[in-house]
CSV table of C-alpha atoms in Angstrom, one decimal:
chain,number,residue,atom,x,y,z
A,1308,UNK,CA,11.2,37.2,15.0
A,1309,UNK,CA,8.1,37.1,17.1
A,1310,UNK,CA,6.7,33.9,15.7
A,1311,UNK,CA,9.9,32.1,14.9
A,1312,UNK,CA,10.8,30.5,18.3
A,1313,UNK,CA,14.6,30.4,18.9
A,1314,UNK,CA,14.4,27.0,20.6
A,1315,UNK,CA,13.6,25.4,17.2
A,1316,UNK,CA,17.1,26.3,16.0
A,1317,UNK,CA,19.1,25.1,19.0
A,1318,UNK,CA,21.2,21.9,19.1
A,1319,UNK,CA,19.3,18.7,19.9
A,1320,UNK,CA,20.9,18.5,23.4
A,1321,UNK,CA,19.6,22.0,24.2
A,1322,UNK,CA,16.1,21.1,23.0
A,1323,UNK,CA,16.2,17.9,25.1
A,1324,UNK,CA,17.2,19.8,28.3
A,1325,UNK,CA,14.5,22.4,27.5
A,1326,UNK,CA,11.8,19.7,27.2
A,1327,UNK,CA,13.0,17.9,30.3
A,1328,UNK,CA,12.3,21.0,32.3
A,1329,UNK,CA,8.9,21.6,30.6
A,1330,UNK,CA,8.0,18.0,31.4
A,1331,UNK,CA,8.7,18.4,35.1
A,1332,UNK,CA,6.6,21.5,35.2
A,1333,UNK,CA,3.8,19.6,33.4
A,1334,UNK,CA,3.9,16.6,35.8
A,1335,UNK,CA,3.7,18.8,38.8
A,1336,UNK,CA,0.7,20.6,37.3
A,1337,UNK,CA,-1.0,17.2,36.6
A,1338,UNK,CA,-0.3,16.0,40.1
A,1339,UNK,CA,-1.9,19.1,41.6
A,1340,UNK,CA,-4.9,19.5,39.3
A,1341,UNK,CA,-5.8,16.3,37.3
A,1342,UNK,CA,-8.0,13.8,39.1
A,1343,UNK,CA,-7.3,11.3,36.3
A,1344,UNK,CA,-3.5,11.5,36.5
A,1345,UNK,CA,-3.6,11.6,40.3
A,1346,UNK,CA,-5.2,8.2,40.1
A,1347,UNK,CA,-2.7,7.0,37.5
A,1348,UNK,CA,0.3,8.1,39.7
A,1349,UNK,CA,-1.2,6.6,42.8
A,1350,UNK,CA,-2.3,3.3,41.2
A,1351,UNK,CA,1.1,2.8,39.6
A,1352,UNK,CA,3.1,4.1,42.6
A,1353,UNK,CA,4.7,6.8,40.4
A,1354,UNK,CA,6.8,9.4,42.1
A,1355,UNK,CA,6.9,12.3,39.7
A,1356,UNK,CA,10.1,13.6,41.4
A,1357,UNK,CA,11.9,10.6,39.9
A,1358,UNK,CA,10.7,11.6,36.3
A,1359,UNK,CA,13.6,13.9,35.4
A,1360,UNK,CA,13.7,13.6,31.6
A,1361,UNK,CA,11.7,12.7,28.5
A,1362,UNK,CA,13.5,9.3,28.5
A,1363,UNK,CA,11.9,8.6,31.9
A,1364,UNK,CA,8.4,8.8,30.3
A,1365,UNK,CA,8.5,5.0,29.7
A,1366,UNK,CA,7.8,4.6,33.5
A,1367,UNK,CA,4.3,6.2,33.0
A,1368,UNK,CA,1.3,4.3,31.4
A,1369,UNK,CA,-0.2,5.4,28.1
A,1370,UNK,CA,-3.4,7.4,27.9
A,1371,UNK,CA,-5.9,6.1,25.3
A,1372,UNK,CA,-9.0,7.3,23.6
A,1373,UNK,CA,-10.9,4.8,25.7
A,1374,UNK,CA,-9.6,6.6,28.8
A,1375,UNK,CA,-10.8,9.9,27.4
A,1376,UNK,CA,-14.2,8.4,26.7
A,1377,UNK,CA,-14.7,6.7,30.1
A,1378,UNK,CA,-13.2,9.3,32.4
A,1379,UNK,CA,-13.6,12.5,30.4
A,1380,UNK,CA,-14.4,14.9,33.2
A,1381,UNK,CA,-11.6,13.5,35.4
A,1382,UNK,CA,-9.1,15.0,32.9
A,1383,UNK,CA,-10.4,18.5,33.6
A,1384,UNK,CA,-7.8,20.5,35.6
A,1385,UNK,CA,-9.8,23.7,36.2
A,1386,UNK,CA,-13.1,24.8,37.6
A,1387,UNK,CA,-15.9,24.9,35.0
A,1388,UNK,CA,-16.1,28.7,35.4
A,1389,UNK,CA,-12.7,28.9,33.7
A,1390,UNK,CA,-13.9,27.1,30.6
A,1391,UNK,CA,-14.6,29.4,27.7
A,1392,UNK,CA,-14.9,27.0,24.7
A,1393,UNK,CA,-16.2,23.5,24.3
A,1394,UNK,CA,-14.8,21.4,21.4
A,1395,UNK,CA,-15.3,17.8,20.3
A,1396,UNK,CA,-13.2,15.4,18.2
A,1397,UNK,CA,-14.7,14.4,14.9
A,1398,UNK,CA,-16.0,11.0,16.1
A,1399,UNK,CA,-15.2,9.3,12.8
A,1400,UNK,CA,-13.9,6.3,14.7
A,1401,UNK,CA,-16.5,6.3,17.5
A,1402,UNK,CA,-18.2,8.7,19.8
A,1403,UNK,CA,-16.8,12.2,19.8
A,1404,UNK,CA,-14.7,13.2,22.8
A,1405,UNK,CA,-15.3,16.5,24.6
A,1406,UNK,CA,-12.4,18.9,25.2
A,1407,UNK,CA,-12.8,22.0,27.4
A,1408,UNK,CA,-10.6,25.0,26.8
A,1409,UNK,CA,-9.7,28.0,28.9
A,1410,UNK,CA,-8.8,31.4,27.7
A,1411,UNK,CA,-5.1,30.5,28.2
A,1412,UNK,CA,-5.7,27.4,26.0
A,1413,UNK,CA,-7.1,29.5,23.2
A,1414,UNK,CA,-4.1,31.9,23.5
A,1415,UNK,CA,-1.8,28.8,23.3
A,1416,UNK,CA,-3.8,27.6,20.3
A,1417,UNK,CA,-3.4,31.0,18.5
A,1418,UNK,CA,0.3,31.0,19.2
A,1419,UNK,CA,0.6,27.4,17.9
A,1420,UNK,CA,-1.0,28.4,14.6
A,1421,UNK,CA,0.9,31.6,14.3
A,1422,UNK,CA,4.3,29.9,14.6
A,1423,UNK,CA,3.0,27.1,12.2
A,1424,UNK,CA,1.9,29.5,9.5
A,1425,UNK,CA,5.1,31.4,9.9
A,1426,UNK,CA,7.0,28.2,9.5
A,1427,UNK,CA,5.2,27.9,6.1
A,1428,UNK,CA,6.4,31.3,5.1
A,1429,UNK,CA,3.4,33.2,6.4
A,1430,UNK,CA,3.6,37.0,7.0
A,1431,UNK,CA,1.4,39.7,8.5
A,1432,UNK,CA,0.8,41.1,5.0
A,1433,UNK,CA,-0.8,37.8,3.8
A,1434,UNK,CA,-4.5,37.3,3.3
A,1435,UNK,CA,-5.8,33.8,4.0
A,1436,UNK,CA,-9.0,32.3,2.7
A,1437,UNK,CA,-10.4,29.7,5.1
A,1438,UNK,CA,-12.0,26.9,3.2
A,1439,UNK,CA,-12.7,24.7,6.3
A,1440,UNK,CA,-15.5,25.0,8.8
A,1441,UNK,CA,-15.2,27.2,11.9
A,1442,UNK,CA,-18.3,25.9,13.5
A,1443,UNK,CA,-19.6,22.3,14.4
A,1444,UNK,CA,-17.4,22.2,17.5
A,1445,UNK,CA,-14.4,22.1,15.3
A,1446,UNK,CA,-11.0,23.1,16.8
A,1447,UNK,CA,-9.0,23.5,13.6
A,1448,UNK,CA,-11.1,26.3,12.0
A,1449,UNK,CA,-11.1,28.3,15.2
A,1450,UNK,CA,-7.4,27.7,15.6
A,1451,UNK,CA,-6.7,29.0,12.1
A,1452,UNK,CA,-8.7,32.1,12.7
A,1453,UNK,CA,-7.1,32.8,16.0
A,1454,UNK,CA,-3.6,32.2,14.7
A,1455,UNK,CA,-3.9,34.4,11.6
A,1456,UNK,CA,-5.4,37.1,13.8
A,1457,UNK,CA,-2.4,36.8,16.1
A,1458,UNK,CA,0.0,37.1,13.2
A,1459,UNK,CA,-1.8,40.3,12.1
A,1460,UNK,CA,-2.7,38.9,8.7
A,1461,UNK,CA,-6.0,39.0,7.0
A,1462,UNK,CA,-8.6,36.2,6.8
A,1463,UNK,CA,-11.7,35.5,4.8
A,1464,UNK,CA,-14.0,33.0,6.6
A,1465,UNK,CA,-15.8,31.3,3.7
A,1466,UNK,CA,-16.0,27.8,5.1
A,1467,UNK,CA,-16.0,24.5,3.4
A,1468,UNK,CA,-17.5,23.6,0.0
A,1469,UNK,CA,-19.4,26.0,-2.4
A,1470,UNK,CA,-16.8,26.5,-5.1
A,1471,UNK,CA,-18.7,29.4,-6.6
A,1472,UNK,CA,-18.5,31.4,-3.3
A,1473,UNK,CA,-14.8,30.5,-3.1
A,1474,UNK,CA,-14.1,32.0,-6.4
A,1475,UNK,CA,-16.3,35.1,-5.7
A,1476,UNK,CA,-14.2,35.6,-2.6
A,1477,UNK,CA,-10.9,35.2,-4.3
A,1478,UNK,CA,-11.9,37.7,-7.0
A,1479,UNK,CA,-13.4,40.1,-4.4
A,1480,UNK,CA,-10.6,40.1,-1.8
A,1481,UNK,CA,-7.5,38.8,-3.6
A,1482,UNK,CA,-6.2,36.4,-0.9
A,1483,UNK,CA,-2.7,34.9,-1.6
A,1484,UNK,CA,-3.2,31.7,0.6
A,1485,UNK,CA,-6.0,29.2,1.0
A,1486,UNK,CA,-6.4,26.8,4.0
A,1487,UNK,CA,-8.1,23.7,2.5
A,1488,UNK,CA,-8.5,20.0,2.4
A,1489,UNK,CA,-6.3,19.2,-0.7
A,1490,UNK,CA,-8.9,17.1,-2.6
A,1491,UNK,CA,-11.2,20.1,-2.5
A,1492,UNK,CA,-8.6,22.1,-4.5
A,1493,UNK,CA,-9.4,19.8,-7.5
A,1494,UNK,CA,-13.1,20.7,-7.2
A,1495,UNK,CA,-12.1,24.4,-7.0
A,1496,UNK,CA,-10.0,24.0,-10.2
A,1497,UNK,CA,-12.8,22.0,-11.9
A,1498,UNK,CA,-15.3,24.8,-11.2
A,1499,UNK,CA,-12.9,27.4,-12.6
A,1500,UNK,CA,-12.3,25.3,-15.8
A,1501,UNK,CA,-16.0,24.9,-16.3
A,1502,UNK,CA,-16.8,28.6,-15.8
A,1503,UNK,CA,-13.9,30.2,-17.7
A,1504,UNK,CA,-12.0,31.4,-14.6
A,1505,UNK,CA,-8.3,32.1,-15.3
A,1506,UNK,CA,-7.3,30.4,-12.0
A,1507,UNK,CA,-3.6,30.1,-12.9
A,1508,UNK,CA,-3.4,33.9,-12.9
A,1509,UNK,CA,-5.4,34.4,-9.8
A,1510,UNK,CA,-4.1,36.0,-6.5
A,1511,UNK,CA,-3.6,32.5,-4.9
A,1512,UNK,CA,0.0,31.6,-4.6
A,1513,UNK,CA,0.0,28.9,-1.9
A,1514,UNK,CA,-2.2,26.4,-0.1
A,1515,UNK,CA,-1.9,25.2,3.5
A,1516,UNK,CA,-3.4,21.8,3.4
A,1517,UNK,CA,-5.1,19.8,6.1
A,1518,UNK,CA,-6.7,16.4,6.6
A,1519,UNK,CA,-5.1,14.5,3.7
A,1520,UNK,CA,-1.5,13.6,2.8
A,1521,UNK,CA,0.2,15.4,0.0
A,1522,UNK,CA,3.4,13.4,0.2
A,1523,UNK,CA,4.5,9.8,0.7
A,1524,UNK,CA,7.1,8.8,3.4
A,1525,UNK,CA,9.9,9.6,0.9
A,1526,UNK,CA,8.6,13.1,1.0
A,1527,UNK,CA,7.7,13.1,-2.7
A,1528,UNK,CA,4.3,14.4,-3.8
A,1529,UNK,CA,1.8,11.5,-3.9
A,1530,UNK,CA,-0.9,11.1,-6.5
A,1531,UNK,CA,-3.1,13.8,-5.0
A,1532,UNK,CA,-0.3,16.3,-4.6
A,1533,UNK,CA,1.1,15.6,-8.1
A,1534,UNK,CA,-2.4,16.0,-9.6
A,1535,UNK,CA,-2.9,19.4,-7.9
A,1536,UNK,CA,0.6,20.6,-8.8
A,1537,UNK,CA,0.2,19.6,-12.5
A,1538,UNK,CA,-3.1,21.6,-12.7
A,1539,UNK,CA,-2.1,24.6,-10.5
A,1540,UNK,CA,1.5,25.5,-9.8
A,1541,UNK,CA,1.1,26.9,-6.4
A,1542,UNK,CA,3.1,26.2,-3.2
A,1543,UNK,CA,1.7,23.3,-1.2
A,1544,UNK,CA,2.2,23.0,2.5
A,1545,UNK,CA,1.1,19.9,4.5
A,1546,UNK,CA,0.0,20.2,8.1
A,1547,UNK,CA,-0.8,17.5,10.7
A,1548,UNK,CA,-2.7,18.1,13.9
A,1549,UNK,CA,-5.5,16.7,16.2
A,1550,UNK,CA,-7.9,18.0,18.7
A,1551,UNK,CA,-6.4,16.0,21.5
A,1552,UNK,CA,-2.9,17.5,21.1
A,1553,UNK,CA,-4.0,21.0,20.2
A,1554,UNK,CA,-0.7,21.4,18.3
A,1555,UNK,CA,0.2,21.6,14.7
A,1556,UNK,CA,3.1,20.1,12.7
A,1557,UNK,CA,3.5,22.2,9.6
A,1558,UNK,CA,6.0,21.9,6.7
A,1559,UNK,CA,8.4,24.7,5.9
A,1560,UNK,CA,9.1,25.7,2.4
A,1561,UNK,CA,11.3,22.7,1.8
A,1562,UNK,CA,8.4,20.2,2.3
A,1563,UNK,CA,10.4,17.6,4.3
A,1564,UNK,CA,8.0,16.8,7.1
A,1565,UNK,CA,6.0,18.6,9.7
A,1566,UNK,CA,8.1,20.5,12.2
A,1567,UNK,CA,7.6,19.8,15.9
A,1568,UNK,CA,7.3,22.8,18.3
A,1569,UNK,CA,9.2,21.6,21.4
A,1570,UNK,CA,7.7,24.2,23.7
A,1571,UNK,CA,4.2,22.9,23.0
A,1572,UNK,CA,4.5,19.1,22.8
A,1573,UNK,CA,6.7,16.1,23.5
A,1574,UNK,CA,6.4,13.2,21.0
A,1575,UNK,CA,7.3,9.5,21.0
A,1576,UNK,CA,6.9,6.7,18.5
A,1577,UNK,CA,6.2,3.3,20.0
A,1578,UNK,CA,5.8,-0.2,18.8
A,1579,UNK,CA,3.1,-2.8,19.6
A,1580,UNK,CA,4.7,-3.5,22.9
A,1581,UNK,CA,4.9,0.2,23.9
A,1582,UNK,CA,8.6,0.5,23.4
A,1583,UNK,CA,10.1,3.5,21.7
A,1584,UNK,CA,11.1,2.5,18.1
A,1585,UNK,CA,14.6,2.9,16.6
A,1586,UNK,CA,15.4,6.1,14.7
A,1587,UNK,CA,13.8,6.0,11.2
A,1588,UNK,CA,11.3,3.3,12.1
A,1589,UNK,CA,7.5,3.5,11.9
A,1590,UNK,CA,5.6,3.6,15.2
A,1591,UNK,CA,2.4,4.9,16.8
A,1592,UNK,CA,2.6,8.6,17.7
A,1593,UNK,CA,2.2,9.3,21.4
A,1594,UNK,CA,2.1,12.9,22.6
A,1595,UNK,CA,2.4,14.8,25.9
A,1596,UNK,CA,1.0,18.3,25.6
A,1597,UNK,CA,2.8,21.2,27.2
A,1598,UNK,CA,1.2,24.4,28.4
A,1599,UNK,CA,-2.4,23.2,28.2
A,1600,UNK,CA,-4.4,24.4,31.2
A,1601,UNK,CA,-7.8,22.8,30.8
A,1602,UNK,CA,-7.3,19.2,29.7
A,1603,UNK,CA,-3.6,18.4,29.3
A,1604,UNK,CA,-2.6,14.9,28.2
A,1605,UNK,CA,0.3,12.7,29.2
A,1606,UNK,CA,1.6,9.9,26.8
A,1607,UNK,CA,-1.6,10.0,24.8
A,1608,UNK,CA,-1.7,7.3,22.0
A,1609,UNK,CA,-3.0,9.0,18.9
A,1610,UNK,CA,-3.4,5.8,16.9
A,1611,UNK,CA,-1.6,7.5,14.0
A,1612,UNK,CA,1.4,5.6,12.5
A,1613,UNK,CA,4.3,7.7,11.3
A,1614,UNK,CA,8.1,8.1,11.5
A,1615,UNK,CA,10.4,10.9,12.4
A,1616,UNK,CA,13.1,12.7,10.5
A,1617,UNK,CA,15.8,13.9,12.8
A,1618,UNK,CA,18.5,15.5,10.6
A,1619,UNK,CA,18.8,19.3,10.5
A,1620,UNK,CA,16.3,20.8,8.0
A,1621,UNK,CA,17.4,23.1,5.2
A,1622,UNK,CA,15.4,25.9,6.8
A,1623,UNK,CA,17.8,25.7,9.8
A,1624,UNK,CA,15.4,24.2,12.3
A,1625,UNK,CA,16.9,21.3,14.3
A,1626,UNK,CA,13.6,20.0,15.6
A,1627,UNK,CA,12.2,16.6,14.8
A,1628,UNK,CA,9.9,16.4,11.8
A,1629,UNK,CA,7.0,14.0,11.4
A,1630,UNK,CA,6.3,12.1,8.2
A,1631,UNK,CA,3.0,12.0,6.4
A,1632,UNK,CA,0.6,9.8,8.5
A,1633,UNK,CA,0.9,6.3,7.1
A,1634,UNK,CA,-2.5,5.2,8.6
A,1635,UNK,CA,-4.3,4.5,11.9
A,1636,UNK,CA,-3.1,1.6,13.9
A,1637,UNK,CA,-6.6,0.1,14.4
A,1638,UNK,CA,-7.4,0.5,10.7
A,1639,UNK,CA,-4.5,-1.6,9.4
A,1640,UNK,CA,-5.8,-4.2,7.0
A,1641,UNK,CA,-4.3,-7.6,6.1
A,1642,UNK,CA,-5.6,-8.4,2.6
A,1643,UNK,CA,-4.4,-11.3,0.5
A,1644,UNK,CA,-1.0,-11.2,2.2
A,1645,UNK,CA,-0.6,-7.5,1.8
A,1646,UNK,CA,-0.7,-4.9,4.6
A,1647,UNK,CA,-2.8,-1.9,3.7
A,1648,UNK,CA,-4.1,1.3,5.4
A,1649,UNK,CA,-7.3,3.0,4.2
A,1650,UNK,CA,-5.3,6.0,3.1
A,1651,UNK,CA,-3.7,4.0,0.3
A,1652,UNK,CA,-7.1,2.9,-1.0
A,1653,UNK,CA,-8.4,6.5,-0.7
A,1654,UNK,CA,-5.5,7.8,-2.8
A,1655,UNK,CA,-6.4,5.5,-5.7
A,1656,UNK,CA,-10.1,6.5,-5.6
A,1657,UNK,CA,-9.4,10.2,-5.1
A,1658,UNK,CA,-7.3,10.1,-8.3
A,1659,UNK,CA,-9.7,8.3,-10.5
A,1660,UNK,CA,-11.6,10.8,-12.7
A,1661,UNK,CA,-14.9,9.0,-12.9
A,1662,UNK,CA,-15.3,8.3,-9.2
A,1663,UNK,CA,-17.8,10.7,-7.7
A,1664,UNK,CA,-17.9,9.4,-4.1
A,1665,UNK,CA,-17.1,6.3,-2.2
A,1666,UNK,CA,-16.7,4.4,1.1
A,1667,UNK,CA,-14.6,1.4,2.0
A,1668,UNK,CA,-16.0,-1.5,4.1
A,1669,UNK,CA,-13.8,-4.0,5.8
A,1670,UNK,CA,-15.2,-7.2,7.3
A,1671,UNK,CA,-14.0,-10.6,8.5
A,1672,UNK,CA,-14.7,-13.4,5.9
A,1673,UNK,CA,-15.6,-17.0,6.6
A,1674,UNK,CA,-12.0,-18.1,7.0
A,1675,UNK,CA,-11.3,-15.4,9.6
A,1676,UNK,CA,-9.2,-13.0,7.4
A,1677,UNK,CA,-9.9,-9.4,6.3
A,1678,UNK,CA,-12.1,-8.7,3.3
A,1679,UNK,CA,-12.5,-5.4,1.5
A,1680,UNK,CA,-15.5,-4.1,-0.5
A,1681,UNK,CA,-15.5,-0.6,-2.0
A,1682,UNK,CA,-18.8,1.1,-2.7
A,1683,UNK,CA,-18.5,3.7,-5.5
A,1684,UNK,CA,-20.7,6.2,-7.2
A,1685,UNK,CA,-19.5,7.1,-10.7
A,1686,UNK,CA,-20.1,9.7,-13.3
A,1687,UNK,CA,-19.9,7.2,-16.2
A,1688,UNK,CA,-23.0,5.9,-18.1
A,1689,UNK,CA,-24.6,2.9,-16.6
A,1690,UNK,CA,-23.9,0.7,-19.6
A,1691,UNK,CA,-20.2,1.4,-19.1
A,1692,UNK,CA,-20.1,0.4,-15.4
A,1693,UNK,CA,-18.6,-3.1,-16.1
A,1694,UNK,CA,-15.7,-1.5,-18.1
A,1695,UNK,CA,-15.2,1.2,-15.3
A,1696,UNK,CA,-15.0,-1.5,-12.6
A,1697,UNK,CA,-12.5,-3.5,-14.6
A,1698,UNK,CA,-10.3,-0.4,-15.1
A,1699,UNK,CA,-10.5,0.5,-11.5
A,1700,UNK,CA,-9.5,-3.0,-10.4
A,1701,UNK,CA,-6.5,-2.8,-12.8
A,1702,UNK,CA,-5.5,0.5,-11.1
A,1703,UNK,CA,-5.7,-1.1,-7.7
A,1704,UNK,CA,-3.6,-4.0,-8.8
A,1705,UNK,CA,-0.9,-1.7,-10.3
A,1706,UNK,CA,-0.8,0.6,-7.2
A,1707,UNK,CA,-1.4,-1.9,-4.3
A,1708,UNK,CA,-0.8,-5.3,-5.9
A,1709,UNK,CA,-4.3,-6.5,-4.8
A,1710,UNK,CA,-7.8,-6.0,-6.2
A,1711,UNK,CA,-10.7,-5.5,-3.7
A,1712,UNK,CA,-14.3,-6.1,-4.6
A,1713,UNK,CA,-16.0,-3.0,-6.1
A,1714,UNK,CA,-19.7,-2.3,-6.1
A,1715,UNK,CA,-21.4,0.5,-7.9
A,1716,UNK,CA,-24.1,2.3,-5.9
A,1717,UNK,CA,-25.8,5.8,-5.9
A,1718,UNK,CA,-24.4,9.0,-4.4
A,1719,UNK,CA,-27.5,9.2,-2.1
A,1720,UNK,CA,-26.7,5.8,-0.6
A,1721,UNK,CA,-23.1,6.7,0.0
A,1722,UNK,CA,-24.0,10.1,1.5
A,1723,UNK,CA,-26.3,8.4,3.9
A,1724,UNK,CA,-23.6,5.9,5.0
A,1725,UNK,CA,-21.0,8.7,5.4
A,1726,UNK,CA,-23.4,10.7,7.5
A,1727,UNK,CA,-22.6,13.9,5.7
A,1728,UNK,CA,-25.6,15.7,7.2
A,1729,UNK,CA,-24.5,15.1,10.8
A,1730,UNK,CA,-20.7,14.4,10.7
A,1731,UNK,CA,-18.0,17.0,10.5
A,1732,UNK,CA,-15.9,14.5,8.4
A,1733,UNK,CA,-17.7,12.0,6.1
A,1734,UNK,CA,-17.0,8.4,7.1
A,1735,UNK,CA,-15.1,6.8,4.3
A,1736,UNK,CA,-14.0,3.8,6.2
A,1737,UNK,CA,-16.5,1.3,7.8
A,1738,UNK,CA,-14.8,-1.4,9.9
A,1739,UNK,CA,-17.1,-4.4,10.5
A,1740,UNK,CA,-14.3,-6.9,11.5
A,1741,UNK,CA,-15.2,-9.2,14.3
A,1742,UNK,CA,-12.1,-8.2,16.3
A,1743,UNK,CA,-12.4,-4.5,15.8
A,1744,UNK,CA,-12.5,-2.2,18.8
A,1745,UNK,CA,-12.6,1.6,18.6
A,1746,UNK,CA,-9.9,3.2,20.6
């Protein structure tokens, strides 16, 4: 089939040989066109002719977000006349990074999404309702549109929010799939319940979910995924992607991790010392993009912590699969002897009915260890706040074994801190630790 690449079903040794050749092509392109990587190769006396396989990547230094910030234009491999689209990262962990894309890059982006949606059972006869933004310099919304168009399927560009318009569009156009941040599904359901909409018998049969985990590392539905499934028995597919790698890892129907596309990306998981971790171990995801013309990246450290599943999938694909993202390396918290990532805190809050909105603030206390304070707006009556806080603390203790400080505040204050008016993604995690450095 057109959007089911045969390489994804080949034996691992064939995939490895395939990627080794792709890597050599990529290195030659960088040597000839990238000012940044030319400097890296020269400074470190790297002879790309000696890099013959993916396993040789360990001889090349990592690329970091700091490098992208400090030397942004040096990563550009084409004349500016070839750039057709400018994109930025979300900037939730610092200043946004600019990415410039050529027409070839947009074609690659479309192909990436077409094979990803097909992996999730997508067909040309499907109609997708896009519940994420396509503007605000956002790569993903544009990628979804281009990919669905390439598949020959239909798309309704509703954008994020506005549950009333979402339901008007569903009733008007009868889409069978939504592309959505999963926590928004609960708001869509709530609107339907409040307004007498028979959502369980609507045209929607599945959701392709972005931005939040639906599963834990055991590949079981987490609290958010379970809550959605209990309310609305539709198929749920998780995806993972980032602007920097311009590549998507999407689940197949068996929901056992996001499939890697070996013709588009090379992946590694590394430990704190930069060494590739053992099979089945958690590490920081590093990516080398393949086929990118404008701003390709070599051994880019994403900051995302995950693990790989390498056994053959039930769908027949033999490619590596990535776990749900466990957290960001620079956001790891040591609190009262327990290691936490913000996502674990978010999961508790997202699945507490009376929580309206929140943000989490981490700081260094007077003895030099991490301290957590959660600022919450709630729908409960003011006189019941004390009881609500006590119940929320019990919930944290049951789920995470520790109880952070909880402060009740207004939605207006939280919205201002999150920067909802100017940020593509609201800032839910504020890191004020003395040793924190954005990367």
